[in-house]
Short mmCIF file of C-alpha atoms in Angstrom, two decimals:
data_model
loop_
_atom_site.label_atom_id
_atom_site.label_comp_id
_atom_site.label_asym_id
_atom_site.label_seq_id
_atom_site.Cartn_x
_atom_site.Cartn_y
_atom_site.Cartn_z
CA GLU F 1 182.51 -117.25 -38.48
CA LEU F 2 185.25 -119.27 -37.30
CA GLN F 3 185.62 -117.08 -34.64
CA GLN F 4 182.85 -117.10 -33.52
CA LYS F 5 182.89 -120.73 -33.06
CA ALA F 6 186.05 -120.89 -31.29
CA GLU F 7 183.75 -118.01 -28.85
CA GLU F 8 180.95 -120.17 -28.60
CA THR F 9 182.38 -123.63 -28.00
CA GLU F 10 184.82 -121.47 -25.19
CA LEU F 11 181.91 -120.92 -23.13
CA LEU F 12 180.49 -124.01 -23.12
CA LYS F 13 183.49 -125.24 -22.61
CA MET F 14 183.88 -123.27 -19.04
CA GLU F 15 179.57 -123.52 -18.61
CA LEU F 16 180.45 -127.06 -18.36
CA GLN F 17 183.34 -126.60 -16.05
CA MET F 18 180.84 -124.11 -13.72
CA LEU F 19 178.51 -127.50 -14.64
CA GLU F 20 180.74 -130.16 -12.98
CA THR F 21 181.79 -127.64 -10.21
CA GLU F 22 178.37 -127.44 -8.55
CA ARG F 23 177.73 -131.17 -9.35
CA VAL F 24 180.78 -132.23 -7.02
CA ARG F 25 179.43 -128.51 -4.78
CA LEU F 26 175.80 -130.97 -4.45
CA SER F 27 177.50 -134.27 -3.95
CA LEU F 28 179.20 -133.10 -1.42
CA VAL F 29 176.84 -131.63 0.36
CA GLU F 30 173.89 -134.60 0.18
CA GLU F 31 177.12 -137.20 1.63
CA LYS F 32 176.93 -134.62 4.66
CA LEU F 33 173.06 -134.24 4.46
CA MET F 34 173.39 -138.39 5.13
CA ASP F 35 175.98 -138.41 7.43
CA VAL F 36 174.47 -135.97 9.64
CA LEU F 37 170.87 -137.61 9.26
CA GLN F 38 172.09 -140.72 10.29
CA LEU F 39 173.79 -139.97 13.52
CA LEU F 40 170.23 -137.93 13.84
CA GLN F 41 168.48 -141.53 13.00
CA GLN F 42 171.00 -143.14 15.61
CA LEU F 43 170.04 -140.24 18.63
CA ARG F 44 166.98 -141.11 17.58
CA ASP F 45 167.05 -144.51 18.74
CA LEU F 46 168.65 -143.83 21.47
CA ASN F 47 165.60 -142.05 22.47
CA ILE F 48 167.31 -138.44 23.36
CA SER F 49 164.95 -135.50 24.46
CA LYS F 50 163.87 -132.88 22.21
CA ARG F 51 165.44 -131.09 25.04
CA ALA F 52 168.81 -132.58 24.14
CA LEU F 53 168.27 -132.23 20.74
CA GLY F 54 167.68 -128.45 20.31
CA LYS F 55 170.42 -127.69 22.52
CA ILE F 56 173.04 -128.76 19.55
CA LEU F 57 171.19 -127.73 16.74
CA LEU F 58 170.18 -124.28 18.69
CA SER F 59 174.09 -124.47 19.49
CA THR F 60 175.44 -125.50 16.26
CA LEU F 61 173.56 -122.82 14.50
CA GLU F 62 174.76 -120.47 17.37
CA SER F 63 178.26 -121.58 16.25
CA CYS F 64 177.90 -120.47 12.74
CA ARG F 65 175.81 -117.44 13.02
CA ASP F 66 179.06 -115.60 11.18
CA PRO F 67 179.74 -117.35 8.10
CA GLN F 68 183.15 -117.35 7.71
CA PRO F 69 185.10 -116.30 4.37
CA GLY F 70 185.70 -118.75 1.66
CA LYS F 71 182.93 -121.12 3.09
CA ALA F 72 179.58 -121.61 2.34
CA GLN F 73 177.32 -121.76 4.96
CA LEU F 74 175.39 -124.34 4.15
CA PHE F 75 178.31 -126.62 3.82
CA GLU F 76 179.61 -124.95 7.27
CA VAL F 77 176.03 -125.47 8.84
CA LEU F 78 175.75 -129.19 7.59
CA ASP F 79 179.44 -129.62 8.87
CA THR F 80 179.27 -127.91 12.04
CA LEU F 81 175.67 -130.08 12.80
CA GLN F 82 177.34 -133.15 12.64
CA GLN F 83 181.24 -132.20 14.69
CA GLU F 84 178.30 -131.69 17.16
CA LEU F 85 175.93 -134.82 16.26
CA THR F 86 179.34 -136.97 16.79
CA ALA F 87 180.67 -135.53 19.59
CA CYS F 88 176.77 -136.03 21.66
CA GLU F 89 177.67 -138.69 24.91
CA LEU F 90 174.58 -140.49 24.00
CA LEU F 91 176.83 -141.85 21.50
CA HIS F 92 179.89 -142.89 22.67
CA ARG F 93 178.71 -144.57 26.48
CA GLN F 94 175.44 -146.29 24.45
CA PRO F 95 178.05 -148.32 23.46
CA MET F 96 179.42 -149.62 26.96
CA GLU F 97 175.57 -149.98 28.60
CA GLN F 98 174.52 -152.00 26.39
CA ALA F 99 176.98 -154.24 26.33
CA GLN F 100 176.89 -154.59 30.40
CA SER F 101 173.70 -155.44 30.45
CA PRO F 102 171.44 -158.32 30.18
CA ARG F 103 168.96 -155.93 27.68
CA SER F 104 172.61 -157.20 25.15
CA LEU F 105 171.17 -160.55 24.54
CA SER F 106 170.41 -161.58 21.47
CA ASN F 107 167.48 -163.05 22.32
CA PRO F 108 165.01 -161.06 25.20
CA LEU F 109 163.20 -163.82 26.04
CA VAL F 110 166.71 -165.28 28.10
CA ILE F 111 167.03 -164.38 31.53
CA SER F 112 170.69 -163.91 32.88
CA CYS F 113 171.10 -164.96 35.94
#
């Protein structure tokens, strides 16, 4: 009976370790998903065209067609999508354009001369 309890304890420890590993994996996926959603929100605020966004998404899916060994496909797609969105030129040139335009004033009613 003592041997059986020890085996059950060992099985429970292994199950707990597997659950902890899964929790960490899900946490990483959640963080990556939040990053991607924030980038999508920024691009939406910049009025990116649906066509441009579609090209980014299709490029991501194309590059993830053949999953890399040892890497979870969902995480790979999210990671690649984040890289594609981060590389979007619209995100990088927007701050410079805003700084140069009169619309960047804090009060929209002020007219610059």
